[in-house]
């Protein structure tokens, strides 16, 4: 937000009123000795109006409360002055022409829009146009020549100006602050400090205090400027209740027990009974702006004090700042949730990989060692069997080392994997490790597979073989690969005992988890001597 629109609206109105009064009074005073001077009552009225305007300017600069309550009285006097003085006395004597009247007419329309928006502007325009016609008829009733052309021209000017200002002044003018950001992973203290600096960038003030309670946390983080810099403290919920705060930004004066807040349509509303503001009460600040902020990440209140030229229009900026601060907190909260979800996803994937590599390798080794123990008890030769176990464990060690390397380092998508080589090699090594017969068939040339799909197929095969041997007592497995459009289908069949519940059995959890992680599907058919897992993996 590079500018502060309408912060000093009342001051600008008061200053323009004084300037218009001077623009009328000075020529009138200079021409008192001329042949066609302004009527003395008109000059006296101008002097009174200038004094009145000067008093309103002083009030607008020093007392925002009194300025707010005098605005309707000031506007009424402006209307009467325009009609009775400019239109009748000065225009009637042909002094000053139509310029002063049109200048005050535009001034009244702008003021009416600022005070009561479109409705006030329309009523004021209608009143002034009607009065202009009526008074003009009275003035020229006794004239020898009816100057309809001049009055018609001014009437058209007034109508065009009214329509144009009604359209132009209703265009949206709303403070739009810059986007609030802070470094990723910033602490609560860093976030609050960034918010305080953000507020000072948009509102000229001497201090910004903060009280913030993170979501689902009992303590209150308080930060206030001190002589040695920003002082922070953690308070318990009993020390400061952030529920005791206004629902929207308020401008307050605790000594006089009065304040101002924004209505739902953005209008300024004076309040004589100040709502509770825990931060202002705690810090005993007499005058300032209390700005509440609510977000999914927490809730808090910011106290802005020492504001330069404090007016009710600062509330418009405070409301925009509170909205942006809440958005920034929500964005940070969403990013944190996303990062946590990504970490959890990596953790689950790592757990699956460890289960399907290290755990299954150890289980296979245990399975083969049990077979060796039985051979030893039976007095059978063990040299060849031990050599086979040693070779199988060496292959498993190399495989586990390869899997760990893949976990540590992301796969290079520019290095595709050949389906026949990868799947066939993995199946042969796993079958040897578990001591089963394996058959592999690829119905067509699938070509190269993406690294992620090749790795998942590797894990799925190891898990399927392990389950078939350990739980189904299978001694033979078959794997078939084929392409179905952009989907790779792998059918795994074993001759084990099958699932107790047959086709209605629960799907293997580890296999199902991997399929869901890559948006694949899994189907099961089972009966004694024949169990099939049909896996479909999208590779497009």
Coordinates of C-alpha atoms in Angstrom, one line a residue:
X1 CA 0.0 0.0 0.0
X2 CA 2.0 2.9 -1.3
X3 CA -0.4 5.7 -0.2
X4 CA -2.8 6.3 2.6
X5 CA -6.1 7.2 0.8
X6 CA -8.6 9.3 2.7
X7 CA -6.7 9.2 5.9
X8 CA -7.2 13.0 6.4
X9 CA -10.6 13.4 4.8
X10 CA -12.0 15.7 7.5
X11 CA -8.9 17.9 7.4
X12 CA -9.0 18.1 3.6
X13 CA -12.7 19.1 3.7
X14 CA -12.0 21.8 6.3
X15 CA -9.0 23.2 4.4
X16 CA -11.0 23.4 1.1
X17 CA -13.8 25.1 2.9
X18 CA -11.4 27.8 4.2
X19 CA -9.8 28.2 0.7
X20 CA -13.2 28.7 -0.9
X21 CA -14.3 31.2 1.7
X22 CA -11.0 33.2 1.1
X23 CA -11.5 33.0 -2.6
X24 CA -14.8 34.8 -2.3
X25 CA -13.9 37.2 0.5
X26 CA -10.7 38.7 -0.9
X27 CA -12.2 39.9 -4.2
X28 CA -15.3 41.1 -2.4
X29 CA -13.2 43.1 0.1
X30 CA -11.0 44.6 -2.7
X31 CA -14.0 45.7 -4.7
X32 CA -15.8 47.5 -1.9
X33 CA -14.7 50.8 -3.2
X34 CA -15.6 50.0 -6.9
X35 CA -18.7 51.1 -8.8
X36 CA -20.3 47.7 -8.4
X37 CA -19.3 46.5 -4.9
X38 CA -20.7 43.4 -3.2
X39 CA -23.5 44.2 -0.8
X40 CA -22.1 44.8 2.7
X41 CA -24.3 42.1 4.3
X42 CA -22.8 39.6 1.8
X43 CA -19.3 40.7 2.8
X44 CA -20.2 40.4 6.5
X45 CA -21.6 36.9 5.9
X46 CA -18.4 36.0 4.1
X47 CA -16.4 37.1 7.1
X48 CA -18.6 35.0 9.5
X49 CA -18.3 32.0 7.2
X50 CA -14.5 32.3 7.0
X51 CA -14.3 32.4 10.8
X52 CA -16.6 29.4 11.0
X53 CA -14.5 27.5 8.5
X54 CA -11.3 28.4 10.3
X55 CA -12.7 27.1 13.6
X56 CA -13.7 23.8 11.9
X57 CA -10.2 23.5 10.4
X58 CA -8.7 23.8 13.9
X59 CA -11.1 21.2 15.3
X60 CA -10.4 18.8 12.5
X61 CA -6.7 19.1 13.3
X62 CA -7.0 18.7 17.0
X63 CA -10.1 16.8 18.0
X64 CA -11.4 13.9 15.9
X65 CA -14.3 13.2 18.2
X66 CA -15.7 16.8 18.0
X67 CA -15.0 16.9 14.3
X68 CA -17.0 13.8 13.7
X69 CA -20.1 15.1 15.6
X70 CA -19.9 18.6 13.9
X71 CA -19.9 17.3 10.4
X72 CA -23.7 17.4 9.8
X73 CA -23.9 20.9 11.3
X74 CA -21.1 22.1 9.1
X75 CA -22.6 20.5 6.0
X76 CA -26.0 22.2 6.7
X77 CA -24.3 25.6 7.1
X78 CA -22.4 25.0 3.8
X79 CA -25.7 24.3 2.0
X80 CA -27.4 27.4 3.5
X81 CA -24.4 29.6 2.6
X82 CA -24.3 28.3 -0.9
X83 CA -28.0 28.9 -1.5
X84 CA -28.6 32.2 0.4
X85 CA -25.3 33.9 -0.1
X86 CA -23.8 32.8 -3.4
X87 CA -27.0 32.2 -5.3
X88 CA -29.2 35.1 -4.1
X89 CA -26.9 37.9 -3.1
X90 CA -23.9 37.5 -5.3
X91 CA -25.4 35.9 -8.3
X92 CA -28.4 38.2 -8.1
X93 CA -26.1 41.2 -8.4
X94 CA -24.2 39.5 -11.1
X95 CA -21.0 39.5 -8.9
X96 CA -18.7 36.6 -9.4
X97 CA -20.7 34.9 -12.2
X98 CA -21.6 31.2 -12.0
X99 CA -18.0 30.0 -11.1
X100 CA -18.3 30.4 -7.3
X101 CA -21.7 28.7 -7.2
X102 CA -20.5 25.7 -9.2
X103 CA -17.4 25.4 -7.1
X104 CA -19.4 25.2 -3.9
X105 CA -21.9 22.9 -5.6
X106 CA -19.1 20.4 -6.4
X107 CA -17.7 20.8 -2.9
X108 CA -21.1 20.0 -1.4
X109 CA -21.5 16.9 -3.6
X110 CA -18.1 15.5 -2.6
X111 CA -18.7 16.2 1.1
X112 CA -22.2 14.5 0.9
X113 CA -20.6 11.4 -0.7
X114 CA -17.9 11.2 1.9
X115 CA -20.5 11.5 4.7
X116 CA -23.4 9.5 3.4
X117 CA -22.2 7.9 0.2
X118 CA -24.4 7.7 -2.9
X119 CA -27.7 8.4 -1.1
X120 CA -26.4 11.6 0.4
X121 CA -24.9 12.7 -2.9
X122 CA -28.2 12.1 -4.7
X123 CA -30.3 13.9 -2.2
X124 CA -27.9 16.9 -2.1
X125 CA -27.8 17.2 -5.9
X126 CA -31.6 17.0 -6.1
X127 CA -32.0 19.6 -3.3
X128 CA -29.5 22.0 -4.9
X129 CA -30.9 21.7 -8.4
X130 CA -34.4 22.2 -7.2
X131 CA -33.4 25.2 -5.0
X132 CA -31.4 26.7 -7.9
X133 CA -34.5 26.6 -10.2
X134 CA -36.8 28.0 -7.6
X135 CA -34.5 30.9 -6.5
X136 CA -33.6 31.6 -10.0
X137 CA -37.2 32.1 -11.0
X138 CA -37.7 34.4 -8.0
X139 CA -34.6 36.5 -8.8
X140 CA -35.6 37.0 -12.5
X141 CA -39.3 37.4 -11.9
X142 CA -39.0 41.2 -11.9
X143 CA -36.4 41.4 -14.5
X144 CA -37.2 42.9 -17.9
X145 CA -35.7 40.0 -19.7
X146 CA -35.8 36.3 -18.6
X147 CA -32.4 34.9 -19.0
X148 CA -33.5 31.4 -19.6
X149 CA -30.4 30.5 -21.7
X150 CA -28.0 31.3 -18.8
X151 CA -30.0 29.5 -16.2
X152 CA -30.6 26.6 -18.5
X153 CA -26.9 26.3 -19.2
X154 CA -26.1 26.3 -15.4
X155 CA -28.8 23.7 -14.8
X156 CA -27.3 21.4 -17.4
X157 CA -23.8 22.0 -15.8
X158 CA -25.2 21.0 -12.5
X159 CA -27.0 17.9 -13.8
X160 CA -23.9 16.7 -15.7
X161 CA -21.6 17.3 -12.7
X162 CA -24.0 15.4 -10.4
X163 CA -24.2 12.4 -12.7
X164 CA -20.4 12.3 -13.3
X165 CA -19.6 12.6 -9.6
X166 CA -22.2 10.0 -8.7
X167 CA -20.4 7.6 -11.0
X168 CA -16.8 8.6 -10.2
X169 CA -17.0 8.8 -6.5
X170 CA -18.7 5.3 -6.2
X171 CA -15.8 3.6 -7.8
X172 CA -14.1 1.2 -5.3
X173 CA -11.4 3.0 -3.3
X174 CA -10.1 0.7 -0.7
X175 CA -6.7 0.5 0.9
X176 CA -4.8 -2.5 -0.6
X177 CA -1.7 -3.3 1.5
X178 CA 1.3 -5.1 0.1
X179 CA 1.6 -8.9 0.6
X180 CA 3.0 -9.8 4.0
X181 CA 5.6 -12.6 3.9
X182 CA 8.3 -14.0 6.1
X183 CA 10.9 -16.7 5.7
X184 CA 9.8 -20.3 5.7
X185 CA 9.8 -21.9 9.1
X186 CA 9.9 -18.6 10.9
X187 CA 9.3 -18.7 14.6
X188 CA 6.4 -17.0 16.3
X189 CA 8.7 -14.2 17.4
X190 CA 9.9 -13.6 13.9
X191 CA 6.3 -13.6 12.5
X192 CA 5.1 -11.1 15.1
X193 CA 8.2 -8.8 14.4
X194 CA 7.4 -9.0 10.7
X195 CA 3.8 -8.1 11.3
X196 CA 4.8 -5.1 13.5
X197 CA 7.2 -3.8 10.8
X198 CA 4.4 -4.4 8.2
X199 CA 2.0 -2.2 10.2
X200 CA 4.5 0.6 10.7
X201 CA 5.1 0.6 6.9
X202 CA 1.5 1.5 6.3
X203 CA 0.6 3.6 9.3
X204 CA 2.9 6.3 10.7
X205 CA 3.1 5.5 14.4
X206 CA 5.5 5.4 17.2
X207 CA 4.8 1.9 18.5
X208 CA 3.0 -1.4 17.8
X209 CA 2.4 -3.9 20.6
X210 CA 1.1 -7.4 19.9
X211 CA -0.6 -10.2 21.8
X212 CA -0.9 -13.5 20.0
X213 CA -2.1 -17.0 20.9
X214 CA -1.2 -19.8 18.4
X215 CA -3.9 -22.3 17.6
X216 CA -4.2 -25.1 20.2
X217 CA -1.7 -23.4 22.5
X218 CA -2.6 -22.2 26.0
X219 CA 0.0 -19.4 26.3
X220 CA -0.1 -15.8 25.0
X221 CA 2.9 -14.3 23.2
X222 CA 3.2 -10.6 24.0
X223 CA 5.6 -8.2 22.3
X224 CA 5.9 -4.5 23.0
X225 CA 8.6 -1.9 22.2
X226 CA 10.9 -1.0 25.0
X227 CA 13.9 1.3 25.6
X228 CA 16.3 -1.5 24.5
X229 CA 14.3 -2.8 21.6
X230 CA 11.4 -5.2 21.3
X231 CA 10.5 -6.9 24.6
X232 CA 8.8 -10.2 24.5
X233 CA 7.1 -12.4 27.1
X234 CA 5.1 -15.6 27.4
X235 CA 2.0 -15.2 29.6
X236 CA -0.5 -17.8 30.8
X237 CA -4.2 -17.6 29.7
X238 CA -5.1 -16.2 33.2
X239 CA -2.8 -13.2 32.6
X240 CA -4.5 -12.0 29.4
X241 CA -7.8 -13.2 27.9
X242 CA -7.7 -12.5 24.1
X243 CA -11.5 -13.1 24.0
X244 CA -11.8 -9.6 25.6
X245 CA -11.2 -7.6 22.5
X246 CA -13.4 -5.9 19.9
X247 CA -14.6 -7.8 16.9
X248 CA -13.2 -5.2 14.5
X249 CA -10.6 -2.5 14.6
X250 CA -11.5 0.5 16.8
X251 CA -10.1 3.9 17.5
X252 CA -10.3 4.6 21.2
X253 CA -9.7 7.4 23.8
X254 CA -9.8 5.7 27.2
X255 CA -9.6 9.0 29.1
X256 CA -12.7 10.4 27.5
X257 CA -14.4 7.0 27.2
X258 CA -15.2 7.3 23.5
X259 CA -14.1 5.7 20.3
X260 CA -15.0 5.0 16.7
X261 CA -15.4 1.9 14.6
X262 CA -16.4 0.8 11.1
X263 CA -19.9 -0.3 10.2
X264 CA -20.5 -3.3 7.9
X265 CA -20.7 -1.0 4.9
X266 CA -17.4 0.8 5.9
X267 CA -19.0 3.9 7.5
X268 CA -17.5 5.4 10.6
X269 CA -19.7 5.0 13.8
X270 CA -18.9 6.8 17.1
X271 CA -19.1 4.7 20.3
X272 CA -19.4 6.1 23.8
X273 CA -18.9 2.8 25.7
X274 CA -15.6 1.3 24.7
X275 CA -15.5 -2.5 24.4
X276 CA -12.9 -4.5 26.3
X277 CA -9.5 -4.5 24.8
X278 CA -7.2 -6.7 26.9
X279 CA -4.0 -5.5 25.3
X280 CA -4.8 -1.8 25.7
X281 CA -5.9 -2.5 29.3
X282 CA -2.7 -4.4 30.1
X283 CA -0.4 -1.8 28.7
X284 CA -2.5 1.1 30.0
X285 CA -2.5 3.0 26.6
X286 CA -4.9 6.0 26.6
X287 CA -5.3 6.6 22.9
X288 CA -4.7 4.4 19.8
X289 CA -6.1 1.8 17.5
X290 CA -6.9 -1.7 18.6
X291 CA -6.7 -4.2 15.7
X292 CA -7.9 -7.8 16.2
X293 CA -6.7 -10.5 13.9
X294 CA -8.3 -14.0 13.5
X295 CA -6.8 -16.8 11.4
X296 CA -6.7 -20.6 11.4
X297 CA -3.1 -20.4 12.8
X298 CA -4.3 -18.5 15.9
X299 CA -5.8 -15.2 17.1
X300 CA -4.4 -12.0 18.5
X301 CA -4.6 -8.3 18.9
X302 CA -2.3 -5.5 17.8
X303 CA -2.2 -2.1 19.5
X304 CA -1.1 0.9 17.4
X305 CA -0.2 4.0 19.3
X306 CA 1.5 7.3 18.6
X307 CA -0.3 7.6 15.2
X308 CA 0.6 10.8 13.3
X309 CA -2.6 12.8 12.6
X310 CA -4.9 10.2 14.0
X311 CA -8.3 10.2 12.4
X312 CA -11.2 7.8 12.0
X313 CA -10.1 7.0 8.4
X314 CA -7.1 5.1 9.8
X315 CA -9.6 2.4 10.6
X316 CA -10.0 1.6 6.9
X317 CA -6.3 1.0 6.7
X318 CA -6.3 -1.0 9.9
X319 CA -9.1 -3.2 8.6
X320 CA -7.2 -3.9 5.4
X321 CA -4.0 -4.7 7.3
X322 CA -5.9 -7.1 9.7
X323 CA -7.2 -8.9 6.7
X324 CA -3.8 -9.3 5.0
X325 CA -2.2 -10.4 8.3
X326 CA -4.9 -13.1 8.7
X327 CA -4.3 -14.2 5.1
X328 CA -0.5 -14.3 5.7
X329 CA -1.0 -16.4 8.9
X330 CA -3.4 -18.7 6.9
X331 CA -0.9 -19.1 4.1
X332 CA 1.9 -20.0 6.5
X333 CA -0.4 -22.4 8.3
X334 CA -1.3 -24.1 5.0
X335 CA 2.3 -24.3 3.9
X336 CA 3.2 -25.9 7.3
X337 CA 0.5 -28.5 7.0
X338 CA 1.6 -29.3 3.5
X339 CA 5.3 -29.7 4.6
X340 CA 4.2 -32.0 7.4
X341 CA 2.1 -34.0 5.0
X342 CA 5.1 -34.4 2.7
X343 CA 7.3 -35.4 5.6
X344 CA 4.8 -38.0 6.6
X345 CA 4.5 -39.3 3.1
X346 CA 8.3 -39.7 2.9
X347 CA 8.3 -41.4 6.3
X348 CA 5.6 -43.9 5.2
X349 CA 7.4 -44.6 1.9
X350 CA 10.7 -45.1 3.7
X351 CA 9.0 -47.5 6.1
X352 CA 7.5 -49.5 3.2
X353 CA 10.9 -49.6 1.5
X354 CA 12.6 -50.9 4.6
X355 CA 9.9 -53.5 5.2
X356 CA 10.1 -54.7 1.6
X357 CA 13.9 -54.8 1.4
X358 CA 15.7 -55.3 4.7
X359 CA 12.9 -57.0 6.6
X360 CA 12.1 -59.4 3.8
X361 CA 15.7 -60.1 3.2
X362 CA 16.2 -61.1 6.8
X363 CA 13.0 -63.1 6.7
X364 CA 14.3 -65.0 3.7
X365 CA 17.6 -65.6 5.4
X366 CA 15.8 -66.9 8.4
X367 CA 13.7 -69.2 6.2
X368 CA 16.8 -70.7 4.5
X369 CA 18.7 -71.1 7.8
X370 CA 15.7 -73.1 9.2
X371 CA 16.0 -75.4 6.1
X372 CA 19.7 -75.8 6.8
X373 CA 19.0 -76.7 10.4
X374 CA 16.6 -79.4 9.3
X375 CA 19.2 -80.8 7.0
X376 CA 21.7 -80.8 9.7
X377 CA 19.4 -82.7 12.1
X378 CA 18.7 -85.2 9.3
X379 CA 22.5 -85.7 8.8
X380 CA 22.4 -84.6 5.2
X381 CA 25.4 -82.9 3.4
X382 CA 25.3 -79.1 3.8
X383 CA 28.2 -77.8 1.8
X384 CA 26.3 -77.1 -1.4
X385 CA 23.3 -75.8 0.5
X386 CA 25.5 -73.4 2.5
X387 CA 27.1 -72.2 -0.7
X388 CA 23.6 -71.5 -2.2
X389 CA 22.6 -69.6 1.0
X390 CA 25.8 -67.6 0.9
X391 CA 25.3 -66.6 -2.8
X392 CA 21.6 -65.7 -2.0
X393 CA 22.6 -63.6 0.9
X394 CA 25.3 -61.8 -1.2
X395 CA 22.7 -61.1 -3.8
X396 CA 20.3 -59.8 -1.2
X397 CA 23.0 -57.6 0.3
X398 CA 23.7 -56.1 -3.1
X399 CA 20.0 -55.5 -3.6
X400 CA 19.5 -53.9 -0.2
X401 CA 22.5 -51.7 -0.9
X402 CA 21.0 -50.7 -4.2
X403 CA 17.7 -49.9 -2.6
X404 CA 19.3 -47.8 0.1
X405 CA 21.2 -45.9 -2.6
X406 CA 17.9 -45.2 -4.3
X407 CA 16.3 -43.9 -1.1
X408 CA 19.2 -41.6 -0.5
X409 CA 19.3 -40.3 -4.0
X410 CA 16.3 -39.5 -6.3
X411 CA 16.1 -41.5 -9.5
X412 CA 17.3 -39.8 -12.7
X413 CA 14.3 -39.7 -15.0
X414 CA 16.7 -39.6 -18.0
X415 CA 17.9 -43.2 -17.2
X416 CA 15.0 -45.5 -18.1
X417 CA 14.7 -49.1 -16.9
X418 CA 14.1 -52.0 -19.2
X419 CA 11.1 -54.0 -18.1
X420 CA 12.4 -57.5 -19.1
X421 CA 15.8 -57.0 -17.4
X422 CA 14.5 -55.4 -14.2
X423 CA 11.5 -57.6 -13.5
X424 CA 13.0 -60.8 -14.7
X425 CA 16.2 -60.2 -12.7
X426 CA 14.3 -59.2 -9.6
X427 CA 12.0 -62.2 -9.7
X428 CA 14.9 -64.7 -10.3
X429 CA 16.9 -63.3 -7.3
X430 CA 13.9 -63.2 -5.0
X431 CA 12.8 -66.7 -6.0
X432 CA 16.3 -68.1 -5.3
X433 CA 16.4 -66.3 -1.9
X434 CA 13.1 -68.0 -0.9
X435 CA 13.9 -71.3 -2.5
X436 CA 10.9 -71.4 -5.0
X437 CA 10.5 -71.9 -8.7
X438 CA 9.6 -68.8 -10.7
X439 CA 8.4 -68.3 -14.2
X440 CA 8.3 -64.9 -15.9
X441 CA 6.4 -64.0 -19.1
X442 CA 6.0 -60.7 -20.9
X443 CA 3.3 -60.9 -23.6
X444 CA 4.7 -58.0 -25.6
X445 CA 7.7 -55.7 -25.7
X446 CA 6.9 -53.1 -23.1
X447 CA 10.1 -51.2 -23.6
X448 CA 11.5 -48.9 -21.0
X449 CA 9.8 -48.1 -17.7
X450 CA 9.9 -44.9 -15.6
X451 CA 12.3 -45.3 -12.7
X452 CA 9.6 -44.9 -10.1
X453 CA 7.4 -47.6 -11.7
X454 CA 10.4 -50.0 -12.0
X455 CA 11.3 -49.5 -8.3
X456 CA 7.7 -50.1 -7.2
X457 CA 7.4 -53.3 -9.3
X458 CA 10.6 -54.5 -7.7
X459 CA 9.2 -54.0 -4.2
X460 CA 5.8 -55.4 -5.1
X461 CA 7.4 -58.6 -6.4
X462 CA 9.5 -59.1 -3.3
X463 CA 6.5 -58.6 -1.1
X464 CA 4.3 -60.9 -3.1
X465 CA 6.9 -63.7 -3.2
X466 CA 7.5 -63.4 0.5
X467 CA 3.8 -63.6 1.3
X468 CA 3.3 -66.6 -1.0
X469 CA 6.0 -68.6 0.7
X470 CA 5.6 -67.5 4.3
X471 CA 1.8 -67.5 4.5
X472 CA 0.7 -69.7 1.6
X473 CA 3.5 -72.3 1.7
X474 CA 3.9 -71.9 -2.1
X475 CA 6.8 -73.4 -4.0
X476 CA 6.1 -72.0 -7.4
X477 CA 5.2 -68.5 -8.6
X478 CA 4.4 -67.0 -12.0
X479 CA 4.5 -63.4 -13.2
X480 CA 2.9 -62.1 -16.4
X481 CA 3.4 -58.5 -17.7
X482 CA 1.3 -56.8 -20.4
X483 CA 0.3 -53.3 -21.5
X484 CA -3.4 -52.2 -21.6
X485 CA -3.4 -48.8 -23.1
X486 CA -1.4 -46.6 -20.8
X487 CA -1.7 -49.0 -17.9
X488 CA 0.8 -51.8 -17.0
X489 CA -0.8 -54.9 -15.7
X490 CA 1.1 -57.4 -13.7
X491 CA -0.5 -60.7 -12.7
X492 CA 1.2 -62.6 -9.8
X493 CA 0.1 -66.2 -9.3
X494 CA 1.3 -68.8 -6.8
X495 CA 0.3 -72.4 -5.9
X496 CA 0.0 -71.9 -2.2
X497 CA -2.8 -72.7 0.2
X498 CA -4.5 -69.4 -0.6
X499 CA -6.5 -67.1 1.7
X500 CA -8.9 -68.5 4.3
X501 CA -11.7 -66.2 3.1
X502 CA -11.0 -66.9 -0.6
X503 CA -11.9 -64.1 -2.9
X504 CA -13.5 -62.1 0.0
X505 CA -10.2 -61.9 1.9
X506 CA -8.6 -58.6 2.9
X507 CA -6.0 -57.4 0.4
X508 CA -2.4 -57.6 1.6
X509 CA -1.8 -54.3 3.4
X510 CA 1.8 -53.6 2.2
X511 CA 1.0 -54.4 -1.4
X512 CA -2.2 -52.4 -1.2
X513 CA -0.4 -49.4 0.3
X514 CA 2.1 -49.3 -2.5
X515 CA -0.6 -49.5 -5.2
X516 CA -2.5 -46.6 -3.6
X517 CA 0.7 -44.5 -3.4
X518 CA 1.1 -44.7 -7.2
X519 CA -2.7 -44.5 -8.0
X520 CA -2.8 -48.2 -9.0
X521 CA -5.5 -50.8 -8.4
X522 CA -5.3 -54.3 -6.9
X523 CA -7.6 -57.3 -7.3
X524 CA -7.5 -60.7 -5.6
X525 CA -8.8 -64.1 -6.5
X526 CA -7.9 -67.1 -4.2
X527 CA -8.6 -70.7 -3.8
X528 CA -6.4 -73.6 -2.5
X529 CA -3.6 -74.2 -4.9
X530 CA -4.2 -71.0 -6.9
X531 CA -3.9 -67.4 -5.8
X532 CA -3.7 -64.4 -8.1
X533 CA -3.0 -60.8 -7.5
X534 CA -3.8 -58.5 -10.5
X535 CA -2.0 -55.2 -10.3
X536 CA -2.7 -52.3 -12.7
X537 CA -0.2 -49.4 -12.6
X538 CA -0.6 -46.2 -14.7
X539 CA 2.6 -45.3 -16.4
X540 CA 1.5 -42.6 -18.8

